[in-house]
XYZ file of C-alpha atoms in Angstrom:
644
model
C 5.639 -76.380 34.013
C 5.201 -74.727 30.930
C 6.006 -70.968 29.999
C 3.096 -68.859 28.748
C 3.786 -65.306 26.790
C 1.056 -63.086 26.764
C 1.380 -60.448 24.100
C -0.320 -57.481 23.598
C -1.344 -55.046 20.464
C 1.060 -52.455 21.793
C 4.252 -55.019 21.966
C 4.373 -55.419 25.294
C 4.623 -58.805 26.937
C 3.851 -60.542 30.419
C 5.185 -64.364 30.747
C 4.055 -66.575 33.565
C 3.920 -70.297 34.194
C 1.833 -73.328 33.829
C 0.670 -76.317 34.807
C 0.063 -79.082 32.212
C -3.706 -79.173 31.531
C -4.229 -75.901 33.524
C -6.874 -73.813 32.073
C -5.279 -70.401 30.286
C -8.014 -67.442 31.909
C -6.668 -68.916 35.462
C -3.571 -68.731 34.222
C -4.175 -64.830 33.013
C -5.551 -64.292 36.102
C -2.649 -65.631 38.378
C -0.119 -63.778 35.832
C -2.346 -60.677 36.878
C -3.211 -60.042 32.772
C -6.284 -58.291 31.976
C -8.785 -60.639 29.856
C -12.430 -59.975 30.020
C -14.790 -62.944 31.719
C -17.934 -61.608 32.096
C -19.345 -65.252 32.471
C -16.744 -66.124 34.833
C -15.421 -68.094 32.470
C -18.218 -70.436 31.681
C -17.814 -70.085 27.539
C -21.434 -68.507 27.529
C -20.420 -65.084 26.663
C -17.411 -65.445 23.907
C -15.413 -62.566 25.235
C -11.966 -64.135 26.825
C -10.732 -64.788 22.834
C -6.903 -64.682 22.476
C -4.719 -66.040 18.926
C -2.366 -68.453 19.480
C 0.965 -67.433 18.008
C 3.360 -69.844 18.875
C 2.950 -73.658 20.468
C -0.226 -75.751 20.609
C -3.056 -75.703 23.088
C -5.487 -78.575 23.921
C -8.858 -76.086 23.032
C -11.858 -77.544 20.983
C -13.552 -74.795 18.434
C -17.043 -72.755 20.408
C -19.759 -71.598 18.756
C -17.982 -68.018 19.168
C -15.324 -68.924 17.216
C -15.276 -69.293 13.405
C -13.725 -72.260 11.243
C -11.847 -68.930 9.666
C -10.885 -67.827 13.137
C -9.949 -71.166 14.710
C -7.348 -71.752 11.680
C -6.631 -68.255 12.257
C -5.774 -69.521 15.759
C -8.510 -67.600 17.738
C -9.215 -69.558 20.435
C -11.371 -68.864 24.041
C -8.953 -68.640 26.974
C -11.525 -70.184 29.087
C -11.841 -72.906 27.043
C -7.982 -73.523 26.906
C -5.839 -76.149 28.326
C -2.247 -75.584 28.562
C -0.241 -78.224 27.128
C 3.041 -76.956 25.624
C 4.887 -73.325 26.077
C 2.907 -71.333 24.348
C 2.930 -67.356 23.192
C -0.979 -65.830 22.859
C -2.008 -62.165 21.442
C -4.504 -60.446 24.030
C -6.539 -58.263 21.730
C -7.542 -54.836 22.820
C -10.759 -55.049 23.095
C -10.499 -58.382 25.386
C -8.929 -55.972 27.975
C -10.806 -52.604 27.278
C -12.297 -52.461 30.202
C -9.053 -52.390 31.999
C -7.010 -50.641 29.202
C -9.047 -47.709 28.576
C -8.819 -45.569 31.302
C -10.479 -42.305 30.970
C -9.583 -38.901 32.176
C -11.953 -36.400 31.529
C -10.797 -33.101 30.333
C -12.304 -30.415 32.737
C -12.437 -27.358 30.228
C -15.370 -29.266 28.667
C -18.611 -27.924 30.628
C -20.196 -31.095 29.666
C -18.001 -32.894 32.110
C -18.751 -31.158 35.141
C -22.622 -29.557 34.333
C -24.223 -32.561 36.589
C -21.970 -31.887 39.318
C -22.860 -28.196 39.362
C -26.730 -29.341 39.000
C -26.414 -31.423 41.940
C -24.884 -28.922 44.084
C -27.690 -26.367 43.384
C -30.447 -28.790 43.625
C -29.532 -29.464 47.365
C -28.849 -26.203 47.759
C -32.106 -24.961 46.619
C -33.447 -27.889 49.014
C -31.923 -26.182 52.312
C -29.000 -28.596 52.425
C -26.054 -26.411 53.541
C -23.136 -27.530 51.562
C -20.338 -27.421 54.348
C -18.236 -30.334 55.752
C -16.444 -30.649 58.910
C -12.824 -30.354 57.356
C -10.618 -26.876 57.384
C -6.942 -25.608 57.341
C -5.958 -23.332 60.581
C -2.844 -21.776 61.289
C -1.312 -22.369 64.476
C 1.662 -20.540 66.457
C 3.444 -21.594 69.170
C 6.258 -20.724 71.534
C 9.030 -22.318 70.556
C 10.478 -24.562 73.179
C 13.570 -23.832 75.513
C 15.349 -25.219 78.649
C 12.502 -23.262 80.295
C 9.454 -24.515 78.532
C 10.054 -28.644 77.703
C 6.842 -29.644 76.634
C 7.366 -32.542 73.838
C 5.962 -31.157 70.278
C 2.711 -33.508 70.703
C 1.498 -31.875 73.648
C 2.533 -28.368 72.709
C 0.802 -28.480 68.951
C -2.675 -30.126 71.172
C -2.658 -27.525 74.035
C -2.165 -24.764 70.824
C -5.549 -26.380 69.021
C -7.529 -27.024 71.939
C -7.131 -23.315 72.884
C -7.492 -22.062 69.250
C -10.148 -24.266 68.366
C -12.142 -24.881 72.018
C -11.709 -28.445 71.640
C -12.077 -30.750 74.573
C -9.652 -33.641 72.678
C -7.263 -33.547 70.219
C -5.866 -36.137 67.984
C -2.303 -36.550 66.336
C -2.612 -39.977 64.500
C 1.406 -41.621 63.622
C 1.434 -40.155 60.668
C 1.569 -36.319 61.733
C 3.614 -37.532 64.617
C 6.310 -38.950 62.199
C 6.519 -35.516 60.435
C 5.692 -33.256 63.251
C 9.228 -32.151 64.964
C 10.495 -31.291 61.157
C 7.690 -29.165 60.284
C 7.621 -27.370 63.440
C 11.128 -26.501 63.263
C 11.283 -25.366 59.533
C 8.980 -22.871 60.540
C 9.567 -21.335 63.825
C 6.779 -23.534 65.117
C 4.182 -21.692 62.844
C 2.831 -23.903 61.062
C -1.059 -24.845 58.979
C -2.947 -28.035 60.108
C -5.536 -29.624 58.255
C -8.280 -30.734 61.030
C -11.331 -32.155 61.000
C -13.834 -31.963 63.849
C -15.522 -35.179 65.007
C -18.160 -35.883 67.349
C -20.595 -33.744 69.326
C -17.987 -32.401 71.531
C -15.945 -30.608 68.892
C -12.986 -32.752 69.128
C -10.209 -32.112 66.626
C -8.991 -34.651 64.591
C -5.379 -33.057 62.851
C -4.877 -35.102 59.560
C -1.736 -33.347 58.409
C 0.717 -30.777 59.274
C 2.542 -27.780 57.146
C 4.920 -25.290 57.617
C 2.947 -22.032 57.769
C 3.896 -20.409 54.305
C 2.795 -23.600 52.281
C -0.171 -23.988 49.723
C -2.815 -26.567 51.718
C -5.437 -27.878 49.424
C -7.585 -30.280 51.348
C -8.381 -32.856 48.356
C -11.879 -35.356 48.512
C -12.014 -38.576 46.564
C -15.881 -39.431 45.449
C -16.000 -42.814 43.778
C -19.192 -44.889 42.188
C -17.830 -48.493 42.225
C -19.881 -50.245 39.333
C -20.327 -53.642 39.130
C -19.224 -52.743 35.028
C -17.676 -49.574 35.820
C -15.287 -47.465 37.909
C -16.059 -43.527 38.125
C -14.303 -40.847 40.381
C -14.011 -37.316 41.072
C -11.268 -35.508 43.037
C -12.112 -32.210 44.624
C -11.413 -29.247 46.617
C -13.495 -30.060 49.865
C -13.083 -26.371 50.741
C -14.422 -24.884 47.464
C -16.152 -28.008 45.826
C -13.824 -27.349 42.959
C -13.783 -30.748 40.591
C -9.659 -31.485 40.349
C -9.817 -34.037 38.150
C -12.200 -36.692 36.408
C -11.381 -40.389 35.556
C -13.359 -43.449 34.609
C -11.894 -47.293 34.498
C -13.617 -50.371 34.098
C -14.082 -52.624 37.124
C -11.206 -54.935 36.816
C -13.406 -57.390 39.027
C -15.332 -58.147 35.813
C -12.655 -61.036 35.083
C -14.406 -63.104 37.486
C -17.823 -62.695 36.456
C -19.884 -59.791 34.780
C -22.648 -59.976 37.603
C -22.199 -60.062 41.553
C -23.421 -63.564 41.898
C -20.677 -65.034 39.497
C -18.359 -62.277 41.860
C -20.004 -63.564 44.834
C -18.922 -67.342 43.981
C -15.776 -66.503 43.283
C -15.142 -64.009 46.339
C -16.095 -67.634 48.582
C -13.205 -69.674 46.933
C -9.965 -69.860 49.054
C -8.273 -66.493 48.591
C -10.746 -65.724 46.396
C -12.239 -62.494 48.877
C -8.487 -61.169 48.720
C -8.087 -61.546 44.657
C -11.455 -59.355 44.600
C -10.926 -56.778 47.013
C -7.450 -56.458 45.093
C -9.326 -55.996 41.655
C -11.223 -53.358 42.251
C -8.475 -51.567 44.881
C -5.442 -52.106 44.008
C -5.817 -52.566 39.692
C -8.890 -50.130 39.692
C -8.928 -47.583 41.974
C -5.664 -46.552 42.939
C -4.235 -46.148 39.350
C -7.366 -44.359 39.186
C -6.400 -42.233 41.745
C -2.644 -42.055 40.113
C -3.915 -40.563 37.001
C -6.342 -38.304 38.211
C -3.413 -36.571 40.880
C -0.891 -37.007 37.983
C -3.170 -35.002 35.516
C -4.162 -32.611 38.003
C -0.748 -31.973 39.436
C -1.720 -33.070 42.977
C -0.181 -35.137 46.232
C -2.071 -38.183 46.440
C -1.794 -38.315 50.113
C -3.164 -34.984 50.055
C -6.468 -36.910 49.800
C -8.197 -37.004 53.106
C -11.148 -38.160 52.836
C -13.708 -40.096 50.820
C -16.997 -41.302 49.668
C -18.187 -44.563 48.093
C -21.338 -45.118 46.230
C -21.905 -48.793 45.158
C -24.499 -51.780 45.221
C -24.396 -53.868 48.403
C -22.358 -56.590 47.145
C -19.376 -54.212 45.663
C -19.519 -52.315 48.852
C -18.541 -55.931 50.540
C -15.875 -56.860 48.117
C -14.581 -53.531 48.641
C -14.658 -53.834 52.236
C -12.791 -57.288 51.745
C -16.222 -58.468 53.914
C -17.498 -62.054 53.524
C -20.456 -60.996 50.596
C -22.061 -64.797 50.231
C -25.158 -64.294 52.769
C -25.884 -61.647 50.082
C -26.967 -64.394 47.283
C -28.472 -66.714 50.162
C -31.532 -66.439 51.532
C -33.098 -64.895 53.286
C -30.387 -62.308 51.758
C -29.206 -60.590 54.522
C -25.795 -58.599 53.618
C -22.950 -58.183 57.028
C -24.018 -54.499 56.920
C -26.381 -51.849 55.092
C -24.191 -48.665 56.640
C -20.695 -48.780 58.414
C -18.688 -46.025 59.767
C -15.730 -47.636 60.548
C -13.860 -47.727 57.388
C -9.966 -46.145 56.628
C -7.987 -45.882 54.308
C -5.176 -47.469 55.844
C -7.667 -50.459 56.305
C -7.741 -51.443 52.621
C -4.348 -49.903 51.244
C -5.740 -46.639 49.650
C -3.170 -44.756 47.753
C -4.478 -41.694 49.760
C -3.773 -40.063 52.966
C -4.071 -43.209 55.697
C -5.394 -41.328 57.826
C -8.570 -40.738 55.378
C -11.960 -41.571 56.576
C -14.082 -43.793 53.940
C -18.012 -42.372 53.776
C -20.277 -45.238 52.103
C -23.398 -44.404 50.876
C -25.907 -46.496 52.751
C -27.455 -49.694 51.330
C -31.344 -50.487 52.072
C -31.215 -54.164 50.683
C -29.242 -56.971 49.369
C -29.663 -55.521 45.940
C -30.185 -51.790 46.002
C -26.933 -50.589 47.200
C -25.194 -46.990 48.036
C -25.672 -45.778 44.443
C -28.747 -45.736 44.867
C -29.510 -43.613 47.918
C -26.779 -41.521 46.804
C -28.351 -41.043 42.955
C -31.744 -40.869 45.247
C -30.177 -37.363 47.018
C -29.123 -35.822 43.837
C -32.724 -37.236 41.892
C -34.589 -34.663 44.570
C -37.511 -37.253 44.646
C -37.501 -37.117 48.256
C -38.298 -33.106 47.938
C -40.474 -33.474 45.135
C -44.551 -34.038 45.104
C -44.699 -35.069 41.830
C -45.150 -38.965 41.535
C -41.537 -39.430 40.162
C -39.899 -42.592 38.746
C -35.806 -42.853 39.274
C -33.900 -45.160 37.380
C -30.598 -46.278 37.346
C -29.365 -48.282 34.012
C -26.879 -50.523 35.272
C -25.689 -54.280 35.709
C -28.328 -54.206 37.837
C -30.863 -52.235 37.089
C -32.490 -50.407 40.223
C -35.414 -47.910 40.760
C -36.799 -45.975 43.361
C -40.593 -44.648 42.851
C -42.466 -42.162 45.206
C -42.476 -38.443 46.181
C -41.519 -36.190 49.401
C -43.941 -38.595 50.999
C -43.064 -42.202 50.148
C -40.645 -43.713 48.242
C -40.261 -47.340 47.520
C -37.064 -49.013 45.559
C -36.387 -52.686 43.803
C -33.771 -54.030 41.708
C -33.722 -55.972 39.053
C -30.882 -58.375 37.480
C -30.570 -56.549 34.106
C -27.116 -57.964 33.581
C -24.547 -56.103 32.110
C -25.777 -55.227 28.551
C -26.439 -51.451 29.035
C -22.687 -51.321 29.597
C -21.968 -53.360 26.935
C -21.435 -56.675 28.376
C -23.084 -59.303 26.760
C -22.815 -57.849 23.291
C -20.462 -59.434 21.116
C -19.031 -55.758 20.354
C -20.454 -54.451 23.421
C -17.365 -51.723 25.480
C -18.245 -49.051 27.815
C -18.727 -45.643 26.743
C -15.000 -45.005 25.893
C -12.664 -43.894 22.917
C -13.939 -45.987 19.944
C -17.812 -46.615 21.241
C -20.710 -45.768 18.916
C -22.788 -44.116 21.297
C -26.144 -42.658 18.702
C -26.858 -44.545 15.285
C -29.365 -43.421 12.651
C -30.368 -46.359 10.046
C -31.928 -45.652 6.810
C -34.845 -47.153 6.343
C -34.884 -48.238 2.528
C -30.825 -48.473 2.158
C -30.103 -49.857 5.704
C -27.060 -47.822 5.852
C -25.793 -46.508 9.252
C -25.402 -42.939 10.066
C -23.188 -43.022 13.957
C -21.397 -41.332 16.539
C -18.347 -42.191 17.945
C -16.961 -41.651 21.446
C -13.135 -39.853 20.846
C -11.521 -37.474 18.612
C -12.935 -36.506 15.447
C -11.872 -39.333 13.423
C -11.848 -41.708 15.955
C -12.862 -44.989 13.883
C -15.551 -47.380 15.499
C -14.609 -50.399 17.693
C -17.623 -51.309 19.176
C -20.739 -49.904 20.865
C -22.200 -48.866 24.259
C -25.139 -48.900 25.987
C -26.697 -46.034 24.348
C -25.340 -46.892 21.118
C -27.179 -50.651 21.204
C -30.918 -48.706 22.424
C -30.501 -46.548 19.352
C -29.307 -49.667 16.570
C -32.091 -52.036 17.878
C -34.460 -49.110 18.053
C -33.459 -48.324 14.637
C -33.279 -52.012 13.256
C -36.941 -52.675 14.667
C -37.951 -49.016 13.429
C -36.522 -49.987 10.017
C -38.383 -53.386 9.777
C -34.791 -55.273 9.569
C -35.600 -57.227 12.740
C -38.821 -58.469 13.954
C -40.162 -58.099 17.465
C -38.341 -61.102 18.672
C -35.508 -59.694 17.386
C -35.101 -61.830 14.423
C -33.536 -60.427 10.992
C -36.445 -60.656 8.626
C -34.583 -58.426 5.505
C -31.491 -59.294 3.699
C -28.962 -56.818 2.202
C -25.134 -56.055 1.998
C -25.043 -55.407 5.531
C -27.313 -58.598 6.580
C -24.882 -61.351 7.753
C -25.783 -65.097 7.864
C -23.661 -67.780 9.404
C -24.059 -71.330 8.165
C -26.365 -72.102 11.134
C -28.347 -68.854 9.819
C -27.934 -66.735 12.719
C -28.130 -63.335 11.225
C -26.414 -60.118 11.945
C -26.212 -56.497 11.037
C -22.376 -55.210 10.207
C -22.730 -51.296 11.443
C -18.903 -51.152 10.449
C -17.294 -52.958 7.639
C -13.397 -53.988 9.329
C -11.850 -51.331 6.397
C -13.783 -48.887 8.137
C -13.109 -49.930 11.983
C -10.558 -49.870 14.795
C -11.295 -53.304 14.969
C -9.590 -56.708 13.559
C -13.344 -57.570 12.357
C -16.675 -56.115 11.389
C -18.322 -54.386 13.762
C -21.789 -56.057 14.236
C -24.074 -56.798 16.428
C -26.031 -60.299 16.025
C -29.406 -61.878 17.029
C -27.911 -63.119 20.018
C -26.795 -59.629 21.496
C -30.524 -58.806 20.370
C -32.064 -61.360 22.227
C -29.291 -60.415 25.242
C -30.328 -57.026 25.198
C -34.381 -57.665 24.573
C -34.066 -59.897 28.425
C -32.139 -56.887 29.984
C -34.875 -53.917 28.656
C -37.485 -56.338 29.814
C -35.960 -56.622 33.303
C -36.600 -53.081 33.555
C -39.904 -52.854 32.030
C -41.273 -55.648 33.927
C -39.482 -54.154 37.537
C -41.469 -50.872 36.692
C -44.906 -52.535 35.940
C -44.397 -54.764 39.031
C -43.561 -52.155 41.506
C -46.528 -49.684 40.105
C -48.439 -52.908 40.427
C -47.432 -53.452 43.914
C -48.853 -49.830 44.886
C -52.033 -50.299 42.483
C -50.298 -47.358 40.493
C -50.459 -47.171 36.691
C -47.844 -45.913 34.509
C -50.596 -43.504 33.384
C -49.606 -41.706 37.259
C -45.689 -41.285 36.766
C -45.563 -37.469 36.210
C -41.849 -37.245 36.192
C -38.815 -39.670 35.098
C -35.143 -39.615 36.148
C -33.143 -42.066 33.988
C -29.081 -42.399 35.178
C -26.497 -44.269 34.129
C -23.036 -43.674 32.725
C -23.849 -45.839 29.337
C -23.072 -42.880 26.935
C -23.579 -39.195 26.237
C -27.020 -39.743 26.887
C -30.093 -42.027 26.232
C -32.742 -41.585 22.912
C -35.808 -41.695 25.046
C -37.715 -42.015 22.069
C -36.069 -45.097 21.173
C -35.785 -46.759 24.600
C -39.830 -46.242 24.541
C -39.432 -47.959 21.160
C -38.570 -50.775 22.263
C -40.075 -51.011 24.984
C -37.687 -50.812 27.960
C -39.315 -47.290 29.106
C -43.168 -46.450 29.655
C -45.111 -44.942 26.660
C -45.371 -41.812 28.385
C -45.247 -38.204 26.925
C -41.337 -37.712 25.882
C -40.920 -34.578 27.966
C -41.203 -36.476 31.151
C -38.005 -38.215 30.886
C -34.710 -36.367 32.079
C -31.445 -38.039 32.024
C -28.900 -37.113 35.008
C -26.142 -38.830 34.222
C -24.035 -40.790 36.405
C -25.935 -40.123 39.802
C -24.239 -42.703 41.993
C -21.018 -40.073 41.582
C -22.901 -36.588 41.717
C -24.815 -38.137 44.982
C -21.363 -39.421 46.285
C -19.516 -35.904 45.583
C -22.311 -34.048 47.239
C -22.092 -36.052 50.483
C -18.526 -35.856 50.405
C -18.774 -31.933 50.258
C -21.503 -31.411 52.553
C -22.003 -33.150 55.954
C -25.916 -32.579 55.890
C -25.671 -33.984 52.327
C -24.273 -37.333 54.011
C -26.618 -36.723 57.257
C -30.117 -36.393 54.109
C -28.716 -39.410 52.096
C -28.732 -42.104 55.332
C -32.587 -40.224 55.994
C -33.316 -41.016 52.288
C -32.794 -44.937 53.289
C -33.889 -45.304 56.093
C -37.392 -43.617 54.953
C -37.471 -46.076 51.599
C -39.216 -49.283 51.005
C -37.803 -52.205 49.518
C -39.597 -54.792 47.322
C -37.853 -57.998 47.098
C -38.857 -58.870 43.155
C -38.302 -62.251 43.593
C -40.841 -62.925 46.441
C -43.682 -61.590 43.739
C -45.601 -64.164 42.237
C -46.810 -61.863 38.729
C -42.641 -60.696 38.137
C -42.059 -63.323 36.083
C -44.750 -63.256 34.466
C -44.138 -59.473 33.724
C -40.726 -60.161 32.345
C -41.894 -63.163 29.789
C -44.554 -60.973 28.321
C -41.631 -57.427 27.960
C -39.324 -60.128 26.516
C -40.387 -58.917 22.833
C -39.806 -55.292 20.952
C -41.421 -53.329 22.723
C -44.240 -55.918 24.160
C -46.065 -59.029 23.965
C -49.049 -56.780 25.091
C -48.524 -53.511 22.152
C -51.689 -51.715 23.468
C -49.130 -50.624 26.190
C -47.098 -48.498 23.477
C -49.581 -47.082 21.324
C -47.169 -44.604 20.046
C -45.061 -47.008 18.400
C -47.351 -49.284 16.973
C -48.724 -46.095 15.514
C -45.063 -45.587 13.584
């Protein structure tokens, strides 16, 4: 066995063990350290690099690597063989998506306006926004050698007759607590209840004494295959307690849910996923968010999960492989039956888990819950909903039809993919201006003013190649066709365009992006193009007939419609018709947490939706050959930009 030190930019160290030959991303993985795979650790994607520091590994040089680097000792983990103890740097930004946590800061209006749109779009719809879940106080007589009842039966007869319930429950966990609370109190005490079924039972989640401050807390979550948002709220109010975003630490085993899928049917491998994502994403998640906000975790008691079908199963620790088989049928498209004691929740055990339903192997939760907060389904407008993710779904329709699709867009809007591809975090160049006769950059940056650039985000790469293509720098293949300072060429002659020179970065290199993100990014746009054209197609619709266009996504502050038009990922439509929501998997999710006729719309939504299996249509691929160029093979399709 050999000893392996992982070391990161902050000086902290994790050591673990190896077998001779044994690959070093396994060996991260078993040692639990945070190293980004989106290829599942094929060597197609270049992100898993590490520098050797001390010992030797058995690792031949990859096309991602540099001579410069590899005598630097940059190597791929993936590509490693452990031979000798060994100590290996873990750069930041091979572990951003684990490292950089977000939590939002709530005085910014910003961070909660889509929230407060969602709740007075469903409001303005009729939905009532009211949920089952309320603090009563509750008196009793206190017992004596006259009156013996045991505490259980004394607190249910109290509620039954308070609340005209025909059954009440008193799970172990209020029973543990119960003859404490009573007696600090007199046997006056405040119960947080929730009533369940059509009789009006009463189901008692917790227990105070009577003078105590009860804030029944919600969890909403949108579990992203790149991704990890959440909200914690008030479920009385609707208040927002606290905000926090995390990448998916599942994306070590693959950046898509087929490579997750694979990897979930390996022995223990459903266990190592369902961990990811619960016990390395969500619950620190939930940590920070109660830390920052000053609230009991287990004051949590209940939540809701928005996700695509196959994160829904790994979440649910449910076999997910029928999913990727054919005829692609998924173990279930709604369940009921989920608690948090079930899958180790940091939160209340007691707390029921709402999923967002799923219509089809590939158009998941976050979609019928970004569907709700959309208002398609109350709108008579022909209306076009999309959802930039790694995979990229859409729902088209009105109040009286409304079909959906997905398409496998992979995981470039969120920056996988990209050689300096992150999420949308501290450090991200999120809008980018190029000049056209100087080529010099004009950018945002995610953070605090000052905040130097470390890589970019999905809206960030729509505006560069928008900007590149606008600029003439890059053809419509997405070839560099000028030279200049910021031109790079490698000896193969691979170009690239350096947006930040390493002087000016957060980085330990330029900040570029290449003609292979290009091309990475030209097949995801076209997945989306070609999944609108094919759908319209499907309903002989034109994209002359969309009159309104909801674009979500949490890939930035927000998307340059004009430059996703450019090239050619959106219709050529008038501007005006595109809005952008934001993330709509979490505003759907926190409006069926807060309201029960929210939850009661969002499972009408999909069971009234069509879905169109892309991959049983003979023209799709066809579609997405011909919207593999900037913006189109065909350019009579985007007259405004061959007009530029």
């Amino acid at each position: 066995m050999f000893k392996v030190t992982f070391r990161f930019e902050n000086g902290e160290t994790v050591e673990g063990f190896a077998a001779a030959e044994e690959n070093l991303l396994e060996v991260a993985r078993k040692t639990n350290v945070a190293i980004d795979a989106p290829c599942s650790g094929n060597g197609s994607c270049g992100k898993c690099r590490v520098k050797l520091l001390k010992g030797t590994l058995n690792s031949p040089r990859t096309r991602h690597i540099t001579e410069e680097e590899y005598a630097e000792g940059w190597r791929l983990s993936c590509a490693s063989k452990v031979e000798d103890d060994i100590e290996v740097e873990v750069p930041d930004i091979a572990s951003a998506y684990r490292s950089r946590m977000k939590v939002a800061d709530l005085s910014s209006p910003e961070e909660v306006a889509i929230f407060d749109n969602a709740k007075a779009d469903v409001e303005a719809a009729g939905i009532v926004l009211k949920n089952d879940m309320e603090v009563v106080d509750v008196t009793m007589d206190a017992p004596s050698l006259e009156d013996t009842m045991p505490d259980n039966e004394r607190l249910m007869r109290a509620l039954k007759k308070q609340m005209q319930a025909e059954h009440v429950i008193l799970p172990y966990t209020v029973i543990c607590k119960m003859a404490d609370v009573l007696r600090e109190t007199n046997f006056s005490v405040r119960c947080v209840i929730g009533r369940t079924g059509s009789q009006g039972n009463v189901f008692v989640y917790d227990i105070f004494p009577k003078d105590a401050e009860v804030v029944i807390g919600g969890l909403a979550i949108d579990i992203g295959t790149t991704t990890v948002s959440a909200l914690l709220i008030d479920m009385i109010s609707g208040d927002i307690l606290g905000k926090a975003s995390s990448g998916n630490g599942q994306i070590r085993y693959g950046a898509d849910v087929i490579n997750r899928i694979i990897e979930s049917a390996k022995p223990g491998g459903r266990r190592r996923l369902q961990k990811a994502i619960i016990d390395e994403t969500i619950n620190p998640l939930i940590q920070q968010m109660c830390r920052a906000a000053k609230f009991p975790n287990k004051q949590i008691y209940r939540m809701c999960v928005a996700g695509n079908t196959t994160m829904n199963h790994l979440f649910a620790g449910v076999n997910a492989d029928p999913v990727r088989m054919e005829p692609y049928i998924p173990t279930f498209y709604k369940t009921n039956s989920l608690y948090a004691s079930d899958l180790g929740l940091t939160v209340n055990p007691d707390a029921h888990i709402i999923i967002a339903p799923n219509i089809g192997s590939y158009v998941g939760g976050d979609i019928t819950a970004g569907t709700l907060v959309s208002m398609l389904w109350n709108k008579p407008e022909f209306s076009l909903f999309i959802d930039l993710g790694t995979n990229g779904e859409l729902v088209f329709g009105n109040s009286d039809f409304m079909m959906s699709c997905a398409c496998s867009a992979g995981p470039a809007f969120e920056g996988g993919d990209i050689s300096c591809g992150m999420r949308a975090t501290d450090g991200a160049i999120e809008a980018c201006t190029i000049d056209k006769e100087t080529m010099e950059p004009s950018f945002t940056v995610v953070g605090d003013p000052g905040q130097k650039p470390i890589g970019l985000c999905g809206s960030g790469i729509i505006d560069v190649i928008s900007e590149l293509f606008s600029a003439g720098i890059i053809n419509p293949k997405g070839k560099f066709v000028r030279e200049g300072e910021r031109i790079h060429r490698d000896k193969y002659g691979m170009g690239s365009y350096v947006l930040a020179f390493q002087k000016d970065a957060g980085a330990e290199k330029d900040v570029e992006i290449t003609e292979v993100d290009i091309d990475n990014f030209i097949r995801a746009k076209g997945a989306i193009f070609s999944a609108i054209r094919t759908m319209l197609n499907s309903l002989e619709f034109d994209v002359s007939m969309i009159e309104e266009v909801y674009v979500a996504g949490g890939i930035g502050s927000g998307i340059n419609m004009k430059n996703a038009v450019n090239i050619g990922m959106f219709p050529d439509i008038p501007l005006e018709k595109f809005h952008y929501i934001g993330n709509s998997s979490l505003s759907g999710a926190y409006t069926m947490l807060l309201s029960k006729e929210a939850e009661r719309k969002t499972y009408q939504v999909a069971s009234n939706m069509t879905y169109l299996e892309l991959s049983t249509v003979p023209t799709y691929m066809d579609e997405f050959v011909a919207a593999c160029f900037i913006p189109h093979t065909d350019t009579s399709m985007f007259p405004s930009v061959s007009q530029q």
